[in-house]
Structures are given as structure tokens and as C-alpha cells.
Coordinates of C-alpha atoms and ligand atoms in Angstrom, one line a residue:
X25 CA 6.5 3.8 -7.1
X26 CA 10.0 2.8 -6.4
X27 CA 12.7 5.5 -5.9
X28 CA 16.0 4.4 -4.2
X29 CA 17.0 7.1 -1.6
X30 CA 18.9 5.3 1.2
X31 CA 19.2 6.2 4.9
X32 CA 21.8 4.7 7.2
X33 CA 19.2 2.8 9.3
X34 CA 17.9 0.9 6.3
X35 CA 20.9 0.7 4.0
X36 CA 21.8 -3.0 4.6
X37 CA 18.1 -4.1 4.3
X38 CA 17.5 -2.2 1.1
X39 CA 20.7 -3.7 -0.5
X40 CA 19.5 -7.1 0.5
X41 CA 16.0 -6.4 -0.9
X42 CA 17.5 -5.3 -4.2
X43 CA 19.2 -8.5 -4.8
X44 CA 16.4 -10.8 -3.7
X45 CA 17.0 -14.4 -4.9
X46 CA 15.1 -17.5 -3.8
X47 CA 18.1 -18.2 -1.6
X48 CA 16.9 -15.7 0.9
X49 CA 13.7 -17.5 1.2
X50 CA 15.6 -20.8 1.6
X51 CA 17.7 -19.3 4.4
X52 CA 14.6 -17.9 6.2
X53 CA 12.6 -21.1 5.7
X54 CA 15.5 -23.3 6.9
X55 CA 16.5 -21.0 9.7
X56 CA 18.5 -23.1 12.2
X57 CA 18.5 -20.6 14.9
X58 CA 17.1 -22.4 17.8
X59 CA 13.4 -21.7 18.3
X60 CA 12.8 -19.5 21.3
X61 CA 10.0 -19.8 23.9
X62 CA 6.8 -21.0 22.3
X63 CA 3.9 -21.7 24.7
X64 CA 1.9 -24.9 24.3
X65 CA -0.9 -23.0 22.5
X66 CA 1.7 -21.4 20.1
X67 CA 3.2 -24.9 19.4
X68 CA -0.3 -26.2 18.4
X69 CA -0.7 -23.1 16.2
X70 CA 2.5 -24.0 14.4
X71 CA 1.4 -27.6 14.0
X72 CA -1.9 -26.5 12.5
X73 CA -0.2 -24.2 10.0
X74 CA 2.1 -27.1 8.8
X75 CA -0.9 -29.5 8.6
X76 CA -2.8 -27.1 6.4
X77 CA 0.0 -25.9 4.1
X78 CA -1.2 -28.1 1.2
X79 CA -4.8 -26.7 1.6
X80 CA -3.5 -23.2 1.7
X81 CA -1.5 -23.7 -1.5
X82 CA -4.5 -25.3 -3.2
X83 CA -6.7 -22.3 -2.3
X84 CA -4.0 -20.0 -3.6
X85 CA -3.9 -21.7 -7.0
X86 CA -7.7 -21.6 -7.2
X87 CA -7.8 -17.8 -6.4
X88 CA -4.9 -16.9 -8.8
X89 CA -6.6 -18.8 -11.6
X90 CA -9.6 -16.5 -11.4
X91 CA -9.0 -13.2 -13.1
X92 CA -9.8 -10.3 -10.7
X93 CA -8.5 -7.2 -12.5
X94 CA -10.0 -4.2 -10.7
X95 CA -12.3 -3.5 -13.6
X96 CA -13.5 -7.1 -13.7
X97 CA -16.2 -6.7 -11.0
X98 CA -17.5 -10.3 -11.6
X99 CA -14.1 -11.7 -11.1
X100 CA -13.4 -9.7 -8.0
X101 CA -16.8 -10.9 -6.6
X102 CA -15.9 -14.6 -7.4
X103 CA -12.7 -14.3 -5.4
X104 CA -14.6 -12.7 -2.6
X105 CA -17.2 -15.4 -2.5
X106 CA -14.6 -18.2 -2.2
X107 CA -12.8 -16.4 0.6
X108 CA -16.1 -15.5 2.3
X109 CA -17.1 -19.2 2.6
X110 CA -13.7 -19.8 4.3
X111 CA -14.3 -17.0 6.9
X112 CA -17.9 -18.3 7.4
X113 CA -16.4 -21.7 8.2
X114 CA -14.2 -20.1 10.9
X115 CA -17.2 -18.5 12.6
X116 CA -16.8 -15.0 11.2
X117 CA -19.8 -12.8 10.3
X118 CA -19.2 -11.9 6.7
X119 CA -20.6 -9.1 4.5
X120 CA -20.2 -7.9 0.9
X121 CA -20.1 -4.1 0.6
X122 CA -21.4 -3.1 -2.8
X123 CA -19.1 -0.7 -4.7
X124 CA -21.6 0.9 -7.1
X125 CA -21.3 4.3 -5.3
X126 CA -17.6 4.5 -6.0
X127 CA -17.6 2.7 -9.4
X128 CA -15.9 -0.5 -8.3
X129 CA -16.9 -4.1 -7.4
X130 CA -17.0 -3.7 -3.7
X131 CA -15.3 -5.0 -0.5
X132 CA -15.4 -8.2 1.6
X133 CA -15.7 -7.7 5.4
X134 CA -15.5 -10.5 8.0
X135 CA -15.8 -9.9 11.7
X136 CA -15.1 -12.3 14.7
X137 CA -16.3 -10.8 17.9
X138 CA -14.3 -11.3 21.1
X139 CA -13.2 -9.6 24.3
X140 CA -9.6 -9.2 23.2
X141 CA -8.2 -6.0 21.7
X142 CA -9.6 -5.4 18.2
X143 CA -7.2 -6.5 15.4
X144 CA -7.8 -5.2 11.9
X145 CA -6.5 -7.3 9.0
X146 CA -6.1 -5.6 5.6
X147 CA -6.0 -7.3 2.2
X148 CA -7.3 -6.8 -1.3
X149 CA -9.1 -9.0 -3.9
X150 CA -8.1 -7.2 -7.1
X151 CA -5.0 -7.4 -9.3
X152 CA -3.5 -5.1 -12.0
X153 CA -4.2 -7.8 -14.7
X154 CA -7.3 -7.2 -16.8
X155 CA -9.3 -10.1 -18.3
X156 CA -7.6 -9.6 -21.7
X157 CA -4.1 -9.9 -20.2
X158 CA -2.2 -12.9 -21.4
X159 CA -1.1 -13.5 -17.8
X160 CA -4.0 -15.5 -16.4
X161 CA -2.9 -18.7 -14.6
X162 CA -0.8 -20.1 -11.7
X163 CA 2.2 -21.9 -13.0
X164 CA 4.5 -23.9 -10.8
X165 CA 8.1 -23.2 -11.8
X166 CA 9.8 -25.6 -9.4
X167 CA 9.5 -27.0 -5.8
X168 CA 9.6 -23.6 -4.3
X169 CA 8.5 -21.0 -6.8
X170 CA 5.4 -20.3 -8.8
X171 CA 4.3 -17.5 -11.2
X172 CA 0.8 -16.1 -11.5
X173 CA -1.3 -12.9 -11.6
X174 CA -1.7 -11.6 -8.1
X175 CA 0.1 -14.6 -6.6
X176 CA 2.1 -12.2 -4.2
X177 CA 0.1 -9.0 -4.8
X178 CA -1.8 -10.1 -3.0
X179 CA -3.8 -13.3 -3.1
X180 CA -0.9 -15.0 -1.3
X181 CA -1.3 -12.5 1.6
X182 CA -5.1 -13.0 1.7
X183 CA -4.5 -16.8 2.1
X184 CA -1.8 -16.3 4.7
X185 CA -4.1 -14.2 6.9
X186 CA -6.9 -16.7 6.5
X187 CA -4.8 -19.7 7.4
X188 CA -3.3 -17.9 10.4
X189 CA -6.8 -17.4 11.6
X190 CA -7.6 -21.0 10.9
X191 CA -4.6 -22.1 13.1
X192 CA -5.8 -19.7 15.8
X193 CA -9.3 -21.2 15.5
X194 CA -8.0 -24.8 15.7
X195 CA -5.9 -24.0 18.7
X196 CA -8.9 -22.5 20.5
X197 CA -7.1 -19.1 20.7
X198 CA -9.6 -17.4 18.3
X199 CA -12.5 -17.8 20.8
X200 CA -11.6 -14.7 22.8
X201 CA -10.1 -12.7 19.9
X202 CA -11.8 -9.7 18.2
X203 CA -10.7 -9.7 14.6
X204 CA -12.0 -7.6 11.6
X205 CA -10.9 -8.5 8.1
X206 CA -11.3 -6.0 5.2
X207 CA -10.4 -7.2 1.7
X208 CA -10.8 -4.2 -0.6
X209 CA -11.9 -4.9 -4.2
X210 CA -10.1 -1.8 -5.7
X211 CA -6.7 -1.4 -4.1
X212 CA -4.9 -1.3 -7.4
X213 CA -7.1 1.4 -8.8
X214 CA -9.1 3.0 -6.1
X215 CA -12.7 4.0 -6.8
X216 CA -14.0 7.6 -6.8
X217 CA -14.8 9.4 -4.7
X218 CA -11.8 8.0 -2.7
X219 CA -13.5 8.9 0.6
X220 CA -16.4 6.6 -0.3
X221 CA -14.1 3.8 -1.6
X222 CA -12.2 3.7 1.6
X223 CA -15.0 4.4 4.1
X224 CA -15.5 0.7 4.9
X225 CA -11.8 0.3 5.8
X226 CA -11.7 3.5 7.9
X227 CA -14.9 2.5 9.8
X228 CA -13.4 -1.0 10.5
X229 CA -10.3 0.7 12.0
X230 CA -12.3 2.6 14.7
X231 CA -11.3 1.2 18.1
X232 CA -8.7 -1.1 16.6
X233 CA -5.5 -1.7 18.7
X234 CA -3.5 -2.8 15.6
X235 CA -3.7 -2.9 11.8
X236 CA -2.0 -5.7 10.0
X237 CA -1.5 -5.4 6.2
X238 CA -0.7 -8.5 4.1
X239 CA 0.8 -6.9 1.1
X240 CA 3.9 -8.5 -0.5
X241 CA 6.3 -5.8 0.6
X242 CA 9.8 -5.2 -0.8
X243 CA 10.3 -8.9 -1.7
X244 CA 12.6 -9.7 1.3
X245 CA 11.0 -11.9 4.0
X246 CA 13.5 -10.5 6.5
X247 CA 11.7 -7.2 6.3
X248 CA 8.3 -5.7 7.0
X249 CA 6.8 -2.3 6.4
X250 CA 6.1 0.2 9.2
X251 CA 6.1 3.3 7.1
X252 CA 4.9 4.2 3.7
X253 CA 5.1 7.4 1.8
X254 CA 1.8 9.0 1.0
X255 CA 0.9 9.9 -2.6
X256 CA -1.3 12.7 -3.6
X257 CA -1.6 14.7 -6.8
X258 CA -1.7 18.4 -7.5
X259 CA -2.5 20.8 -10.3
X260 CA -0.9 24.2 -10.8
X261 CA -2.7 26.6 -13.1
X262 CA -1.1 30.0 -14.0
X263 CA -2.5 32.7 -16.1
X264 CA -1.1 35.8 -17.9
X265 CA -2.3 38.5 -20.3
X266 CA -2.3 37.4 -23.9
X267 CA -0.5 40.0 -26.1
X268 CA 1.9 40.3 -29.0
X269 CA 5.1 38.8 -27.9
X270 CA 7.0 42.0 -28.4
X271 CA 5.0 43.3 -25.4
X272 CA 6.0 40.6 -22.9
X273 CA 7.7 42.0 -19.7
X274 CA 6.0 45.4 -20.1
X275 CA 4.1 46.8 -17.1
X276 CA 0.9 46.6 -19.1
X277 CA 1.1 42.9 -20.1
X278 CA 3.5 41.3 -17.6
X279 CA 5.5 38.1 -17.8
X280 CA 2.9 35.6 -19.2
X281 CA 1.6 32.3 -17.8
X282 CA 4.7 30.2 -18.8
X283 CA 7.2 32.2 -16.9
X284 CA 5.0 32.3 -13.9
X285 CA 4.7 28.5 -13.9
X286 CA 8.5 28.2 -14.4
X287 CA 9.0 30.5 -11.4
X288 CA 6.7 28.4 -9.2
X289 CA 8.3 25.1 -10.2
X290 CA 11.8 26.5 -9.7
X291 CA 10.6 27.7 -6.3
X292 CA 9.4 24.2 -5.4
X293 CA 12.8 22.8 -6.4
X294 CA 14.9 25.3 -4.6
X295 CA 13.0 25.2 -1.3
X296 CA 12.0 21.6 -1.1
X297 CA 14.0 19.2 -3.2
X298 CA 16.6 18.4 -0.6
X299 CA 14.2 17.2 2.1
X300 CA 14.5 13.5 2.9
X301 CA 11.6 11.3 1.8
X302 CA 9.9 14.3 0.2
X303 CA 9.4 14.1 -3.6
X304 CA 7.1 16.1 -5.9
X305 CA 7.1 15.4 -9.6
X306 CA 5.6 17.7 -12.3
X307 CA 4.6 14.9 -14.6
X308 CA 2.7 16.7 -17.4
X309 CA 2.8 20.3 -18.5
X310 CA 0.7 22.2 -21.1
X311 CA 0.9 25.9 -21.9
X312 CA -0.1 28.4 -24.6
X313 CA -3.2 30.3 -25.6
X314 CA -5.6 27.3 -26.0
X315 CA -4.9 24.8 -23.3
X316 CA -6.7 21.7 -21.9
X317 CA -5.6 18.9 -19.6
X318 CA -7.6 15.8 -18.7
X319 CA -6.1 14.9 -15.3
X320 CA -7.7 11.4 -15.2
X321 CA -6.3 10.4 -18.6
X322 CA -3.2 12.7 -18.1
X323 CA -3.7 13.8 -21.7
X324 CA -3.4 17.5 -22.6
X325 CA -3.5 19.7 -25.7
X326 CA -1.9 23.1 -26.2
X327 CA -2.0 25.6 -29.0
X328 CA 0.0 28.8 -29.1
X329 CA 2.1 31.0 -31.3
X330 CA 5.7 32.1 -30.8
X331 CA 4.6 35.7 -31.3
X332 CA 1.8 35.6 -28.8
X333 CA 2.2 35.7 -25.0
X334 CA 0.8 32.5 -23.5
X335 CA -2.2 33.2 -21.2
X336 CA -2.5 29.8 -19.6
X337 CA -0.3 27.0 -18.3
X338 CA -1.3 23.8 -16.4
X339 CA 1.1 21.5 -14.6
X340 CA 0.0 18.2 -13.0
X341 CA 2.2 16.4 -10.6
X342 CA 2.4 14.1 -7.5
X343 CA 3.6 14.7 -4.0
X344 CA 5.0 12.0 -1.8
X345 CA 5.7 12.4 1.9
X346 CA 6.5 10.3 4.9
X347 CA 4.2 11.8 7.6
X348 CA 1.1 14.0 7.9
X349 CA 3.4 16.7 9.3
X350 CA 5.7 16.6 6.3
X351 CA 2.7 16.7 4.0
X352 CA 1.2 19.7 5.8
X353 CA 4.5 21.5 5.7
X354 CA 5.1 20.8 2.0
X355 CA 1.7 22.0 1.1
X356 CA 2.1 25.1 3.1
X357 CA 5.5 26.0 1.5
X358 CA 4.2 25.2 -2.0
X359 CA 1.2 27.5 -1.5
X360 CA 3.4 30.3 -0.1
X361 CA 5.6 30.0 -3.3
X362 CA 2.5 30.2 -5.5
X363 CA 1.4 33.5 -3.9
X364 CA 4.3 35.8 -5.1
X365 CA 3.3 36.2 -8.8
X366 CA 5.3 37.7 -11.5
X367 CA 3.8 41.0 -12.9
X368 CA 0.5 40.5 -14.7
X369 CA 0.1 36.8 -13.7
X370 CA -1.9 34.6 -11.3
X371 CA -1.2 31.1 -10.0
X372 CA -3.5 28.6 -8.3
X373 CA -2.4 25.3 -6.7
X374 CA -5.0 22.6 -5.9
X375 CA -4.2 19.4 -4.0
X376 CA -6.3 16.3 -4.7
X377 CA -7.2 13.4 -2.4
X378 CA -4.8 10.5 -2.5
X379 CA -3.0 8.0 -0.3
X380 CA -2.1 9.5 3.1
X381 CA 1.4 8.9 4.5
X382 CA 2.0 6.1 7.1
X383 CA 4.6 7.6 9.4
X384 CA 7.2 5.4 11.3
X385 CA 5.5 5.9 14.7
X386 CA 6.6 4.4 18.0
X387 CA 3.5 2.2 18.0
X388 CA 4.5 0.8 14.6
X389 CA 8.0 0.2 15.9
X390 CA 6.6 -1.6 18.9
X391 CA 4.4 -3.8 16.6
X392 CA 7.5 -4.6 14.5
X393 CA 9.4 -5.6 17.6
X394 CA 6.5 -8.0 18.5
X395 CA 6.6 -9.4 15.0
X396 CA 10.4 -9.8 15.1
X397 CA 10.2 -11.5 18.5
X398 CA 7.6 -13.9 17.2
X399 CA 9.7 -14.7 14.2
X400 CA 12.8 -15.3 16.3
X401 CA 10.9 -17.5 18.8
X402 CA 9.7 -19.5 15.8
X403 CA 13.3 -19.9 14.7
X404 CA 12.7 -17.9 11.6
X405 CA 15.2 -15.2 12.2
X406 CA 15.0 -11.4 12.7
X407 CA 12.7 -9.0 10.8
X408 CA 13.6 -5.4 10.3
X409 CA 11.9 -2.4 8.7
X410 CA 12.1 -1.6 5.0
X411 CA 13.2 1.9 3.9
X412 CA 9.9 3.8 3.3
X413 CA 11.1 5.1 0.0
X414 CA 11.1 1.5 -1.2
X415 CA 7.5 0.9 0.0
X416 CA 4.9 2.1 -2.5
X417 CA 1.5 3.3 -1.4
X418 CA -1.0 0.8 0.0
X419 CA -4.4 0.7 1.8
X420 CA -2.9 0.4 5.3
X421 CA -2.0 4.1 5.0
X422 CA -5.7 5.0 5.2
X423 CA -5.9 3.7 8.7
X424 CA -2.3 4.3 9.9
X425 CA -3.3 7.5 11.6
X426 CA -6.4 5.9 13.1
X427 CA -4.8 3.0 15.0
X428 CA -2.0 3.1 17.6
X429 CA 0.0 0.3 15.8
X430 CA 0.2 -0.6 12.1
X431 CA 2.5 -2.9 10.1
X432 CA 2.4 -4.1 6.5
X433 CA 4.1 -6.6 4.2
X434 CA 3.2 -9.7 6.2
X435 CA 2.1 -11.3 3.0
X436 CA 3.8 -13.7 0.5
X437 CA 7.2 -12.5 -0.7
X438 CA 8.6 -12.9 -4.2
X439 CA 9.5 -10.6 -7.0
X440 CA 8.2 -8.7 -10.0
X441 CA 4.7 -7.8 -8.8
X442 CA 2.7 -5.7 -11.3
X443 CA 4.4 -7.6 -14.2
X444 CA 3.8 -10.9 -16.1
X445 CA 6.9 -12.2 -14.2
X446 CA 5.1 -12.0 -10.9
X447 CA 6.7 -14.8 -8.9
X448 CA 6.2 -16.2 -5.4
X449 CA 8.6 -18.0 -3.1
X450 CA 6.2 -20.7 -1.9
X451 CA 8.4 -21.6 1.1
X452 CA 7.3 -18.4 2.6
X453 CA 3.7 -19.4 2.7
X454 CA 3.9 -21.4 6.0
X455 CA 6.7 -19.1 7.3
X456 CA 4.5 -15.9 7.0
X457 CA 1.4 -17.8 8.2
X458 CA 3.2 -18.8 11.4
X459 CA 4.7 -15.4 12.0
X460 CA 1.2 -13.7 11.6
X461 CA -0.6 -16.2 13.7
X462 CA 1.8 -15.9 16.6
X463 CA 1.8 -12.1 16.4
X464 CA -2.0 -12.0 16.4
X465 CA -2.1 -14.5 19.3
X466 CA 0.3 -12.4 21.4
X467 CA -1.4 -9.2 20.5
X468 CA -4.7 -10.5 21.7
X469 CA -3.1 -11.6 24.9
X470 CA -1.0 -8.5 25.6
X471 CA -2.6 -6.0 28.0
X472 CA -0.6 -3.2 26.3
X473 CA -2.5 -3.8 23.0
X474 CA -5.6 -1.9 24.1
X475 CA -6.9 0.6 21.6
X476 CA -6.8 4.2 22.8
X477 CA -10.4 4.7 21.9
X478 CA -10.6 8.4 20.9
Ligands
ZN28 ZN1 -1.2 -4.9 -3.5

């Protein structure tokens, strides 16, 4: 999910993200810029985070050492049970949402009632590593780095959110705060139907003033995510009259299914391929006289003869956009191209459910500014936005259009997620925990952070 199209506003950040080395973590962790104005409560929050850093790390090791590949329902549940006990100890009401109806393990939900604006915290329990993967354990590489399955994606983020709440609890700030935590059990491979798999998260977002996602982001702790491209799939099916090839292009038999599909794809390319942040990729194509395509497995078969006009063509692809408006416009243009068929042919384009876009709204910018301010006041330096073309799809996108403010990538940074080289910069554990705790504290205290209840 990583395509490098740069825009001026993000150029420097992306370049920095591309060459992430532990040194960035060292710089952020050892920021010498003088801490700004922290209130007494905020200073006690910081002390709590520092005093619990060893516990947080021990919990992270414990969670990483439990395999919770999405298909390993028992493993996902074990991770959930450990985290659930932690939230219970903070006075949250916790619940396990069974995932049978959408063919996954399920989700962990924890709620702390309070009169403050509702804050939604998003994480996930599952990883991309199956039980038979050789990559199973947390391994400390040196003082500041460790490797392990899901260490940054995103068990580190789950622990950061939890210990930020623990610091708020210990400082007394949590008493008046309304916080809902949803840790999905199938983020890496969403259940079906998708609407059922994401219902818990969407319900939890109702009435929320802000949604905070704790994914690992683009690997640079000087950045956060306020926009993510959506990702949906589409299937184009064209038909034509089968005939002896010598009759192609005649009025009676027309152009055949293959030329019609080529016309449509060429139309997509000509009319839409220069729009920023819009990409659509025809990933698999099958055409001929006996055609089948299994879209889940992305496997197809086709039979045909050079002297027979193809009567069917199927193309499956994805569509990535930055905003609901860009998605609606792209779908509309693509459908209008599909309508003007070559002689003797038909074409049908179907869009499937997928990850909606998270647009860079003014509310998200405002939340980033609050996060940046909190980081500067902590003496941890500025935080800027990541270029959305570098931010893959993630669960925050399902609620981004529901809440007035959303941000993601508040989790543990490092590099090489989704690979056996997945590595965390452990110095970022207390850094990200402090940033998140102060942000949540200020959100709960700020009159402006009131949900615009629809
Ligand atoms: Zn993730």
C-alpha cells in the first residue's frame, strides 16, 4: 500500500520518513527544546508514564510473544483477555464482541463513562503473522530497538494507549473523562460482511468528539496521520458476440468483449490518471470464450481461440481516493465511461465495499495542532502530517467521516512492519505515551472538543 507521489506540503516529511534510522528516535527522545507550559496535573501524568515504562515494556513483550495472526482466533482472544484485565483495573467496563457473524475472532471494547467529551481510541489485536510463521517472538536487539511480530503493528500502540490512560487515572484526570476503546480483532484481514465486521467500531464513534488511532504510521515519530486514502475494489465485466474471428468489427457481430474492456480501461486512464491522490489499478484480467475469476482468491481461468471472437472479459482492480467527494466523482466518471459501448458489446462495472477515505479535514488539522502543541510543551519537538499517499488503509477511516476530529499513527514507531524484520524504536514508547496522555487530557478539558451530535 505504499506509492510515493509527493506534494509540496509534505515533501520534507516524506523524505525524512524514507530514510528513518534509529537516530531520529534518539533525536526526538532526547529533544533539548525547553519544555513548554505543563500544568501540575500534566507534570504528574509525565511522572506516571516514566514510572511505568518498565511495566509497559514487559506487557509489550508478553503480548508480542503470543501469536495473534488474524486467522488464529484463540491467539487474538488471549491477547484481548490480557488487555481486558488491564482496562478492568483502570475502572473501564469491558466487553468481548464475538466475531462469528463475520468469520473472525471478535473485538475488545472498553468504556470509561465521564462528563467530558467522548474520546474514541482505536487499536487492533491481530497481526499479519500466522501461527506457522517462523517470526514468533520478541527479540531485544540493543538498548533501544527490538524485533517482533506486531511489535509496532500494533501491539506497541495498544500498550501506549493503555499506559496513557493509566497515567491519566493515576493523576486523577480520568475521573471526569469519557473514553471508549475499540481494539479490533481483524484489522489486517477484515471479516465479511465488512459492514458487520466494523459495526462495533462505527457504533462506538457515535457522539465522539475525537478519534485517536494508535497505528505505527510511516515510521517517523515527527509525523502523524490526518488523512488516509480509501481502498475499494471493482470488477468490470464486458461481453460481446462470439463469432468466427473473420467477422469481428462487422455490424452483425461487433467488436467483441476484449476490445470493449480495452476501451473502458483506456478511458479510465485518459480521464482520471492525472488526478492527485487518485489511483486505480487493474490487477487481474481474464478474457476469452470460457472465463472465470475468483475475486477473493484473485485466481482466474480463460480459454479461447485466436479464430474465435471473445464473448467475455473480466477485470478486477482497486481504487484509492483521498476523500468521499473524490471517490464519488471517480465512480461517477468510471461509470459514464462504461456506458458508451463499442458495437455489439456490453460493459458492467461493480464497486465493492472497502476502506473509506479519511480526508484531511479542518477538524483533523485542529487535532494535529493540539498534538503538536502537546509534544512541544513536553519538549519532544514538533509533529507534522504524513503525505496521505504514504499512509495505507486503516480502521480509523471507518469513523473519520463520523467524528469531527480524527488522527492516527500515535502508536509505536519503527520500521518494516508486515515483514519478519518488524522492528520497534523502544525509546518512543514513553515519548508516544506522554504525547497521547497530554492530548487526551487537553481534549477532555477543552470546551471546543464537543461532539457535534448529529
Ligand atoms: Zn495495523
